[in-house]
PDB file of C-alpha atoms in Angstrom:
ATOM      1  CA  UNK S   1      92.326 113.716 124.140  1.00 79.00           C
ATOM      2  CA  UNK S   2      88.751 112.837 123.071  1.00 86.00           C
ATOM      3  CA  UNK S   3      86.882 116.470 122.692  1.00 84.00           C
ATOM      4  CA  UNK S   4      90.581 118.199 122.374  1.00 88.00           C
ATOM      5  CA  UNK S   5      90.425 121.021 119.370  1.00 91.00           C
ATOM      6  CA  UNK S   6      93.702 120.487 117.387  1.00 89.00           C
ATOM      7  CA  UNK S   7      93.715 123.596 114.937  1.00 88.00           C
ATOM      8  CA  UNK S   8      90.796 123.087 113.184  1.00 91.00           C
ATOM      9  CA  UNK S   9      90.272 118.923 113.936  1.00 94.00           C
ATOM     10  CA  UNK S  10      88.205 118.209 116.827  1.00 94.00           C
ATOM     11  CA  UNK S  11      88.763 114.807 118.243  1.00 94.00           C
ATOM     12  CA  UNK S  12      86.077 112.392 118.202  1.00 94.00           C
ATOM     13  CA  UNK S  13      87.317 108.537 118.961  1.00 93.00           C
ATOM     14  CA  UNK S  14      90.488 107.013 118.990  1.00 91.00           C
ATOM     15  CA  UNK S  15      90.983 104.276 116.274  1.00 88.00           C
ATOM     16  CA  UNK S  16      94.272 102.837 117.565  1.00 82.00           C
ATOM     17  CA  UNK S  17      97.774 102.821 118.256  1.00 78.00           C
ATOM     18  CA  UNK S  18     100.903 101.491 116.382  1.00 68.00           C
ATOM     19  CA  UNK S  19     104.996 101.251 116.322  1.00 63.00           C
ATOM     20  CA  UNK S  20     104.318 105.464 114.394  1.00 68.00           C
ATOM     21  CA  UNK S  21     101.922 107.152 117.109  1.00 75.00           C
ATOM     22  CA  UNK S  22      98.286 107.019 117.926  1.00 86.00           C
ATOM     23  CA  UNK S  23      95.438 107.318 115.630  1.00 90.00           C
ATOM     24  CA  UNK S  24      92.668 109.409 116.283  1.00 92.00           C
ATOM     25  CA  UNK S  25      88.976 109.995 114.510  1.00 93.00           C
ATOM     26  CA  UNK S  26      88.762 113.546 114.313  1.00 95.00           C
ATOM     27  CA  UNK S  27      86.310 115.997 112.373  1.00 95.00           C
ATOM     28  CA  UNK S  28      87.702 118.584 110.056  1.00 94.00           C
ATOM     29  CA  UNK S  29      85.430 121.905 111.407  1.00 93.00           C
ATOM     30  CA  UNK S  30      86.439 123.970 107.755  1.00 93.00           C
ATOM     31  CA  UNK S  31      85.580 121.211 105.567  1.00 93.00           C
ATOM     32  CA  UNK S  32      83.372 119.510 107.380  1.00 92.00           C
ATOM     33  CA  UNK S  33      84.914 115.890 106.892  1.00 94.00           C
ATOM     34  CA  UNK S  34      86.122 112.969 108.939  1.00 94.00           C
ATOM     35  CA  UNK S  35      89.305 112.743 109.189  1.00 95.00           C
ATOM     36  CA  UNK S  36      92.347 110.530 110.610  1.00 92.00           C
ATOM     37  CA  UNK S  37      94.982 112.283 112.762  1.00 91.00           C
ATOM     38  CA  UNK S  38      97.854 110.326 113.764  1.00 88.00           C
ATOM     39  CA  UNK S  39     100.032 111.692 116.531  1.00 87.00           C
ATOM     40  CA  UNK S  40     103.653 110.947 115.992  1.00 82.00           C
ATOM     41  CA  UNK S  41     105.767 109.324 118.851  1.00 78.00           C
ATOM     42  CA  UNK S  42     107.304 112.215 121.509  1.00 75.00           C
ATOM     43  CA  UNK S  43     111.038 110.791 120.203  1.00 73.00           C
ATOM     44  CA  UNK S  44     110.060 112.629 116.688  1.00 72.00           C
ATOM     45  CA  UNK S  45     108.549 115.699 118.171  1.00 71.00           C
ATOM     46  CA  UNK S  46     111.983 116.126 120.165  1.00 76.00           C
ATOM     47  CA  UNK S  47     114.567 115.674 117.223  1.00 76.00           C
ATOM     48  CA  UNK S  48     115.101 118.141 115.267  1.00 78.00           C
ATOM     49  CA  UNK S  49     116.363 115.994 112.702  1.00 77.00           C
ATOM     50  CA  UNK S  50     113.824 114.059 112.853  1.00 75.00           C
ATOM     51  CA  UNK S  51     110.841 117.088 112.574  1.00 78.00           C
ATOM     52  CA  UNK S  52     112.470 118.225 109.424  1.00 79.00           C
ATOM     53  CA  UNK S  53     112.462 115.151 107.748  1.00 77.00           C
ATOM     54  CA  UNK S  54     109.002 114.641 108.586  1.00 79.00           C
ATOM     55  CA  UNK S  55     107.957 117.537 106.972  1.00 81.00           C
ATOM     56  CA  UNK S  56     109.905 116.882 103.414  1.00 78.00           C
ATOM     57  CA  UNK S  57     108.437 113.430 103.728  1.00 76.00           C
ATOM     58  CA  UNK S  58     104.656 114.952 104.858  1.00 80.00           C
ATOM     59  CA  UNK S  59     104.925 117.185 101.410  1.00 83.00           C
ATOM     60  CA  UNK S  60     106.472 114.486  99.660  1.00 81.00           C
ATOM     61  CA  UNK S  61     103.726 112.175 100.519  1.00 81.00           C
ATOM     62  CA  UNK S  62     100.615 114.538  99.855  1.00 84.00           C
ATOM     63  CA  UNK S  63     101.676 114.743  96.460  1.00 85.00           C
ATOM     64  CA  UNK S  64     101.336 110.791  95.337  1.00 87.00           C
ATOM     65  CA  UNK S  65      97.194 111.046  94.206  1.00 91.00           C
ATOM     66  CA  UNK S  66      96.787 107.455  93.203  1.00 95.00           C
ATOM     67  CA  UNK S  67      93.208 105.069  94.632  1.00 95.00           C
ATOM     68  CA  UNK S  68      95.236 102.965  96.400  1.00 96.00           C
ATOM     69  CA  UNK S  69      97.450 105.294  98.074  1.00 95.00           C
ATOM     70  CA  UNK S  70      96.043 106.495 101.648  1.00 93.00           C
ATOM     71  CA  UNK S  71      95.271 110.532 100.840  1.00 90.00           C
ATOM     72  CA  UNK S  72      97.361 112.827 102.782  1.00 90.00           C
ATOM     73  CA  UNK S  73      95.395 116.290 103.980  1.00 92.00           C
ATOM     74  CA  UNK S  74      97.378 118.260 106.274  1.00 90.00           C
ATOM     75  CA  UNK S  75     100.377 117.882 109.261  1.00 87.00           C
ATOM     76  CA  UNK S  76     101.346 120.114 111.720  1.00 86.00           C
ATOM     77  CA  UNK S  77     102.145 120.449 115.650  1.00 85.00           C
ATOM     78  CA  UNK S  78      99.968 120.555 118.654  1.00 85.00           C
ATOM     79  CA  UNK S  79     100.352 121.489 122.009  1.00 77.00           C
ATOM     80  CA  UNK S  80     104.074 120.987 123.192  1.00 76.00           C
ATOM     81  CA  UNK S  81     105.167 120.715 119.640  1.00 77.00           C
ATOM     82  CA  UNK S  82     104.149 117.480 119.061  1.00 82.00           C
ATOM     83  CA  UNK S  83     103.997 116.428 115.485  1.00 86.00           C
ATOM     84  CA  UNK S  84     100.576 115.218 113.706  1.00 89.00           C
ATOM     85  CA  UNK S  85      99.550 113.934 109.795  1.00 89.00           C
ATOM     86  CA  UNK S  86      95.723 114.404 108.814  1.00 92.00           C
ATOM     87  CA  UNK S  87      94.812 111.651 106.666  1.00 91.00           C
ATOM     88  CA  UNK S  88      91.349 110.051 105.069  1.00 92.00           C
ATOM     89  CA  UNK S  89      89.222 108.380 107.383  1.00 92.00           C
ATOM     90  CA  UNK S  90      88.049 105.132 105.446  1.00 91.00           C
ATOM     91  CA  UNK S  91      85.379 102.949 106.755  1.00 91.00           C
ATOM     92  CA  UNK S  92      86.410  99.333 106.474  1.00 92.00           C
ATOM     93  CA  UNK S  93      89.274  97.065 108.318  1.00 93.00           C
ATOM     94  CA  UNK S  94      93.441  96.517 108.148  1.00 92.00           C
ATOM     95  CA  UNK S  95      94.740  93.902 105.856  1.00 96.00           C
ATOM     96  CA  UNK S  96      96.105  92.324 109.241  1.00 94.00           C
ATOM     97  CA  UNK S  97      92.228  92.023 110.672  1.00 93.00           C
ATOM     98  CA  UNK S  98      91.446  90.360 107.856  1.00 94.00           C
ATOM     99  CA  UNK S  99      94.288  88.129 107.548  1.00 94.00           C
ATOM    100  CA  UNK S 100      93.347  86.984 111.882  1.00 93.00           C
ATOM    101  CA  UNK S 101      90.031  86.337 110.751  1.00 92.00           C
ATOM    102  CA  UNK S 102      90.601  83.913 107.472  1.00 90.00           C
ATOM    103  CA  UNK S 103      92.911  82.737 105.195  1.00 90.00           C
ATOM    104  CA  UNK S 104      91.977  84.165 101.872  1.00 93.00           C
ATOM    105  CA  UNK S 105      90.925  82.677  98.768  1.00 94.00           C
ATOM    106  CA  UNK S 106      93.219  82.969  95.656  1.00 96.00           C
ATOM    107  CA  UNK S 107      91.348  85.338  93.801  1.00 97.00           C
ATOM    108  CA  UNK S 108      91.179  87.577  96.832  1.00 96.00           C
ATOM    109  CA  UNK S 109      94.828  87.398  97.604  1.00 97.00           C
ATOM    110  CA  UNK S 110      95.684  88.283  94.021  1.00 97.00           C
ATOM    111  CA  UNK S 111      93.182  91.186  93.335  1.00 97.00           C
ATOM    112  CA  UNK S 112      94.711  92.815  97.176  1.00 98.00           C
ATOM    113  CA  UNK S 113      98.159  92.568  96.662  1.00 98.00           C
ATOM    114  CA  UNK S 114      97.913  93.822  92.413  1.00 98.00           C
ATOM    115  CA  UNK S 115      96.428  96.760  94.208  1.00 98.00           C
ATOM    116  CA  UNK S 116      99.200  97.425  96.744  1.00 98.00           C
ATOM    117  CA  UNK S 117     101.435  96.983  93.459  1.00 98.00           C
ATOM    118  CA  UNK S 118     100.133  99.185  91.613  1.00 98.00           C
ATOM    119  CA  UNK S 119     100.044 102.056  94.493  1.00 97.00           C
ATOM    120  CA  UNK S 120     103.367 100.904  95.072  1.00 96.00           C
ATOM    121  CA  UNK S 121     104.271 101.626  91.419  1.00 96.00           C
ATOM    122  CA  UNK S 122     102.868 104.876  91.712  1.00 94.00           C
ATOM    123  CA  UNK S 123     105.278 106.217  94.489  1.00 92.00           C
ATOM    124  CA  UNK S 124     108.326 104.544  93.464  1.00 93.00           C
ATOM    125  CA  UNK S 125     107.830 106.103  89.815  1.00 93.00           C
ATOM    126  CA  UNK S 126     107.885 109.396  92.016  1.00 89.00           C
ATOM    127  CA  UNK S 127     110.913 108.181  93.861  1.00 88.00           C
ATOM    128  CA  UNK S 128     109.501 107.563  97.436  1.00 88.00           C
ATOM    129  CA  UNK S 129     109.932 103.992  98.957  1.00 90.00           C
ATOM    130  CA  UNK S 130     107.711 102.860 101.924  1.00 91.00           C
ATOM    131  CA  UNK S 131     109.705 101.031 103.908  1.00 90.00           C
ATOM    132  CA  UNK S 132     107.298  99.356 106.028  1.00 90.00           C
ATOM    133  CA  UNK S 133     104.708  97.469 103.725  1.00 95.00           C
ATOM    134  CA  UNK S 134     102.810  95.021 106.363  1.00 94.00           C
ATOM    135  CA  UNK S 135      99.169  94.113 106.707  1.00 95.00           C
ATOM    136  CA  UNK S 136      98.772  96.635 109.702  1.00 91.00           C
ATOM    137  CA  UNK S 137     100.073  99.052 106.758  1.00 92.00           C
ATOM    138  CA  UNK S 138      97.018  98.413 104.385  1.00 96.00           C
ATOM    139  CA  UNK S 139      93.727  99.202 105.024  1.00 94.00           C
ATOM    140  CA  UNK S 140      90.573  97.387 103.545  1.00 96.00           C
ATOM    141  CA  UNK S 141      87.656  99.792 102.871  1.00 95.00           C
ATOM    142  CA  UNK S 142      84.167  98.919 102.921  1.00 94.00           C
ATOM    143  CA  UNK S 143      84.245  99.143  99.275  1.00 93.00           C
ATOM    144  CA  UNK S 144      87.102  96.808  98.766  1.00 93.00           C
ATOM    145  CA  UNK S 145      89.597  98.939  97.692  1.00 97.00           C
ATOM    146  CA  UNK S 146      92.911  98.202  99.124  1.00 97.00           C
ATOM    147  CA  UNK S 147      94.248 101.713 100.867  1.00 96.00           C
ATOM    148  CA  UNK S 148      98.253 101.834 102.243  1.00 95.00           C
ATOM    149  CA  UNK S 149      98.921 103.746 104.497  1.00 91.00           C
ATOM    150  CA  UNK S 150     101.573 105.946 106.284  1.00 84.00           C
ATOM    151  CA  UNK S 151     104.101 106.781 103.216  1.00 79.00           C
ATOM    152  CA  UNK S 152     106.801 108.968 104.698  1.00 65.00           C
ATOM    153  CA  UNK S 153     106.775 107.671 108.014  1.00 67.00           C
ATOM    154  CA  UNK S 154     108.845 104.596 108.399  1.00 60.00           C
ATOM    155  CA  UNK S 155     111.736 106.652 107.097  1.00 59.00           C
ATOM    156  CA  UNK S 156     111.705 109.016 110.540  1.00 53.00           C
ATOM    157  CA  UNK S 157     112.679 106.022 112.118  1.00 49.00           C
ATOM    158  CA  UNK S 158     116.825 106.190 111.194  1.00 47.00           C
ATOM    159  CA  UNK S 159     117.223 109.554 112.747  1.00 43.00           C
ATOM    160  CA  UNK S 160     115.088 108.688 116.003  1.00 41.00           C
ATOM    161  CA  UNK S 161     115.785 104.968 116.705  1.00 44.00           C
ATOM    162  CA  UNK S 162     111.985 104.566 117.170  1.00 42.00           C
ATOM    163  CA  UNK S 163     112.499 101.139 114.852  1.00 42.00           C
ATOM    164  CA  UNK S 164     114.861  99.624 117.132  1.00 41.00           C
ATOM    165  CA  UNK S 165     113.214 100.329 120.773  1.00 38.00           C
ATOM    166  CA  UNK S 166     109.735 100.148 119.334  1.00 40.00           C
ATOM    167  CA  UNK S 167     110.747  97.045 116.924  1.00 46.00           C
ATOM    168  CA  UNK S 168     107.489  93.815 117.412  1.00 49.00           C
ATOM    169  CA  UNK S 169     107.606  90.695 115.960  1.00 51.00           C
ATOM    170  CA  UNK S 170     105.375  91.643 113.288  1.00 54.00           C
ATOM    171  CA  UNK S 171     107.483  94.411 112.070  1.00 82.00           C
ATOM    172  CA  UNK S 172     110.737  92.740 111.615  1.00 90.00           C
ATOM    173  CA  UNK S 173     109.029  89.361 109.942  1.00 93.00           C
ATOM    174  CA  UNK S 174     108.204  92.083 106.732  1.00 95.00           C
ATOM    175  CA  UNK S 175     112.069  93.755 106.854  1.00 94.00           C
ATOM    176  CA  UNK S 176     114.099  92.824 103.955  1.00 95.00           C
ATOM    177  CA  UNK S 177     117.338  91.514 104.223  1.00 95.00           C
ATOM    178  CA  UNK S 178     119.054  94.802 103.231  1.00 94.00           C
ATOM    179  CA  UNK S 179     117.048  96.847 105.901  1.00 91.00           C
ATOM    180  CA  UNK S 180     118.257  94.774 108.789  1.00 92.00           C
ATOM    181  CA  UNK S 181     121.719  95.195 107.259  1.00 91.00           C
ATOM    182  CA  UNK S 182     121.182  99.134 107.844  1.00 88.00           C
ATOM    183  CA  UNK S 183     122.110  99.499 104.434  1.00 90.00           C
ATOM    184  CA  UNK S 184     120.257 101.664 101.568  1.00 87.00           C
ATOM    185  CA  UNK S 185     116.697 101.062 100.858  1.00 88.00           C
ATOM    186  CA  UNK S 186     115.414 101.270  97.480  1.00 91.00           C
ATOM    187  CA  UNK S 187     112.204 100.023  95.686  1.00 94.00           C
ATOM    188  CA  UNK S 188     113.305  96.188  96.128  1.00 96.00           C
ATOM    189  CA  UNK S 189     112.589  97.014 100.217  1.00 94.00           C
ATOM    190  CA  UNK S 190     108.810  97.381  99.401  1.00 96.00           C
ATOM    191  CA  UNK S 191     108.923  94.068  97.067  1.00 97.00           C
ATOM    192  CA  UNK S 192     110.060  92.449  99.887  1.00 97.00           C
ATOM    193  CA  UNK S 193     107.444  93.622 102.059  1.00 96.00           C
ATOM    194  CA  UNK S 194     104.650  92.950  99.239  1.00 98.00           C
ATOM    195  CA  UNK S 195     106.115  89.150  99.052  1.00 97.00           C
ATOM    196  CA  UNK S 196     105.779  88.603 102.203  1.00 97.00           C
ATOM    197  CA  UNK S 197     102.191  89.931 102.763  1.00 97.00           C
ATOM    198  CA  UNK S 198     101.193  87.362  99.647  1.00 97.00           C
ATOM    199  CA  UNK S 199     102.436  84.442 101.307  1.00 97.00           C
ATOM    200  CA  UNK S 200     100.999  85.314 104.332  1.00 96.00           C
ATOM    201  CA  UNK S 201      97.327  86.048 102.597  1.00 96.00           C
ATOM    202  CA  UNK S 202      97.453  82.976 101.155  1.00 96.00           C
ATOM    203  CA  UNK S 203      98.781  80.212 103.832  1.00 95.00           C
ATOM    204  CA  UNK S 204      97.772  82.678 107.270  1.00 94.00           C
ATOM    205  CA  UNK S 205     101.648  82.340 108.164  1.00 94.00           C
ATOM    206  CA  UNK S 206     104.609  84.231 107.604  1.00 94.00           C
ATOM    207  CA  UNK S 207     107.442  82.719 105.298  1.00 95.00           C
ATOM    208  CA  UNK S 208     110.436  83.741 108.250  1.00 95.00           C
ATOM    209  CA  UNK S 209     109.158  83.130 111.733  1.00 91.00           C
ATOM    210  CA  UNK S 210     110.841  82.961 114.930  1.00 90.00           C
ATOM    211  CA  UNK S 211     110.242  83.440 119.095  1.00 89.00           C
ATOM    212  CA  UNK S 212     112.115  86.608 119.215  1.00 90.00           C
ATOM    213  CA  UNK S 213     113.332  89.212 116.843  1.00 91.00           C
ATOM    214  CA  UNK S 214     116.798  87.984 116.421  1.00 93.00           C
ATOM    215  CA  UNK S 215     115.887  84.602 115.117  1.00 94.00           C
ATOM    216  CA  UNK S 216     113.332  85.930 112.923  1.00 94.00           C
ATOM    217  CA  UNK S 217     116.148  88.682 111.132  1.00 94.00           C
ATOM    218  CA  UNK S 218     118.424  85.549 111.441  1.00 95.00           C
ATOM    219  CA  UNK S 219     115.974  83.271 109.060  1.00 96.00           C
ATOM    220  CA  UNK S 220     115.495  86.000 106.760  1.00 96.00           C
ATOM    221  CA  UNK S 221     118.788  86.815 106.190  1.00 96.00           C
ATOM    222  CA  UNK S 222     119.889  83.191 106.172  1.00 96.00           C
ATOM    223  CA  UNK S 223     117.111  80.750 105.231  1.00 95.00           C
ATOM    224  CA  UNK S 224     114.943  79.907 102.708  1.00 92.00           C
ATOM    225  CA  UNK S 225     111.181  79.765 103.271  1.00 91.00           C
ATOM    226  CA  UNK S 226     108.391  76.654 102.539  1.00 90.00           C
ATOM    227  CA  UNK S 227     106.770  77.679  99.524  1.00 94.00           C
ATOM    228  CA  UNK S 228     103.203  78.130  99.331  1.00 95.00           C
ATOM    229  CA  UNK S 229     102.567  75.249  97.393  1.00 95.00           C
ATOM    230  CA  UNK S 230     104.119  72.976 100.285  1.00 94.00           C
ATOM    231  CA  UNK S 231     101.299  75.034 102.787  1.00 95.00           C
ATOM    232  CA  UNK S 232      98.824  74.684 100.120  1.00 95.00           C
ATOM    233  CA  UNK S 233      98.597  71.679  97.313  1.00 95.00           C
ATOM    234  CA  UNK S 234      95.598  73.876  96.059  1.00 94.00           C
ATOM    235  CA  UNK S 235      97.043  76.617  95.208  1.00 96.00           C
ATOM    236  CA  UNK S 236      98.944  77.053  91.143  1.00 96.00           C
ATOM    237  CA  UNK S 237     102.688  75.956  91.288  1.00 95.00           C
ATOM    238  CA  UNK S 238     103.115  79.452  88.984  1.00 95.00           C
ATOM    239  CA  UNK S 239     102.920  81.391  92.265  1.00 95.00           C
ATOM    240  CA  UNK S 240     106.117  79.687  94.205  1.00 96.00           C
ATOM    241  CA  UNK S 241     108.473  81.219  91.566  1.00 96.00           C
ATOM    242  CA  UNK S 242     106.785  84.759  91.711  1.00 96.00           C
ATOM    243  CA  UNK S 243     107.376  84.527  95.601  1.00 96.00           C
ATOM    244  CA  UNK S 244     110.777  83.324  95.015  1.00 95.00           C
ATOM    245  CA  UNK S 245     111.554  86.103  93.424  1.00 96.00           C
ATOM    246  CA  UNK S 246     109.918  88.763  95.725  1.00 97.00           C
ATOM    247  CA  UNK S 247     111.584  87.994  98.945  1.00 96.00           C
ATOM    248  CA  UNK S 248     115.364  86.860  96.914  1.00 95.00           C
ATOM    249  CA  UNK S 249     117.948  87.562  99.636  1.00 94.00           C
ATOM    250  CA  UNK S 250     119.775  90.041  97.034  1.00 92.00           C
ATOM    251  CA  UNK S 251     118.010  93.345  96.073  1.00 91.00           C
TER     252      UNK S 251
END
């Protein structure tokens, strides 16, 4: 793929891989830009369904302009009608690097997560929910400024099944209870998500664990987590109510 001409991006690196297609650093020949170009899983490309929705979700996406919000430029099909999102290329690491290398300070943890909030915000105000907010989903540019990524995308995954056969550890551990139900998924799904991600950011473990995925969706939709407090004497007893709250078994 590396040297491929996709339309107008030629292919420079690849940057990685995920549950939602492979990630490529590719240069934008018009504008003369680096971009990222993320090549959607063949089950997509071959569902009609599926190719639709990504395009309502592609438009609906491009059009939430917020700092913390990952910037959507283009999306299309290559060769074999495979589907692909151009996206900015930021310099800097994923919340889930970060999170492998150190467990953060308070101050850090806070200023991250009112960031995701408040891009978030931004898209539910505009009616779009996530509905996959994990570390891998945030990226951490150079600058600091706390990017998420892939809006639009998680929701492909009801009409293709890619959740269930491509479903990791780490992807069900930030589902909220309501999601593994298979029922709807509002805002509340993303609160969830952001909950989770703060506990984790601030104790380097997850508040439902497990060895396998069904005993991980069984302690979220079941048990109660250690608070962080209990992980962490240092940390202000405010915070284990405002946790409480975010991952609450009812929406």
């Amino acid at each position: 793929m590396i040297g491929r001409t996709i339309g107008h991006y030629r292919i420079v690196d690849r940057l990685g891989e995920g549950g939602m297609g492979v990630v490529y650093r590719a240069e934008d020949t018009k504008l003369g830009r680096s971009v990222a170009l993320k090549f959607l899983p063949p089950e997509v490309s071959r569902d009609a369904e599926a190719k639709s929705r990504f395009e309502r979700e592609a438009r609906a996406a491009s059009l939430l302009d917020h700092p913390n919000i990952c910037t959507i430029y283009d999306f299309g099909e290559a060769g074999g009608g495979q589907l692909y999102i151009a996206m900015a290329c930021y310099d800097g690491e994923s919340l889930a690097s970060r999170i492998a290398r150190e467990v953060l300070s308070l101050d850090e943890a806070i200023r991250i997560v009112e960031q995701i909030a408040r891009g978030l915000g931004k898209a539910h105000s505009a009616g779009i929910v996530h509905r996959d907010i994990k570390p891998a989903n945030v990226m951490l540019t150079s600058d600091g400024v706390a990017k998420i990524l892939d809006f639009g995308l998680a929701k492909l995954t009801g009409a293709t099944g890619i959740t269930r056969s491509h479903a990791s550890l780490g992807t069900i551990a930030y589902m909220s209870p309501e999601q593994i139900r298979g029922e709807e998924v509002g805002p509340q799904a993303d609160i969830w998500g952001l909950g989770v991600v703060l506990f984790e950011l601030l104790t380097g473990k997850r508040p439902f664990r497990g060895e396998y995925t069904e005993a991980i969706s069984y302690a979220i939709l079941n048990e109660q987590p250690s608070t962080v407090t209990d992980l962490r004497p240092d940390l202000p007893p405010e915070l284990d109510p405002i946790i409480k709250r975010m991952v609450r078994k009812d929406p």
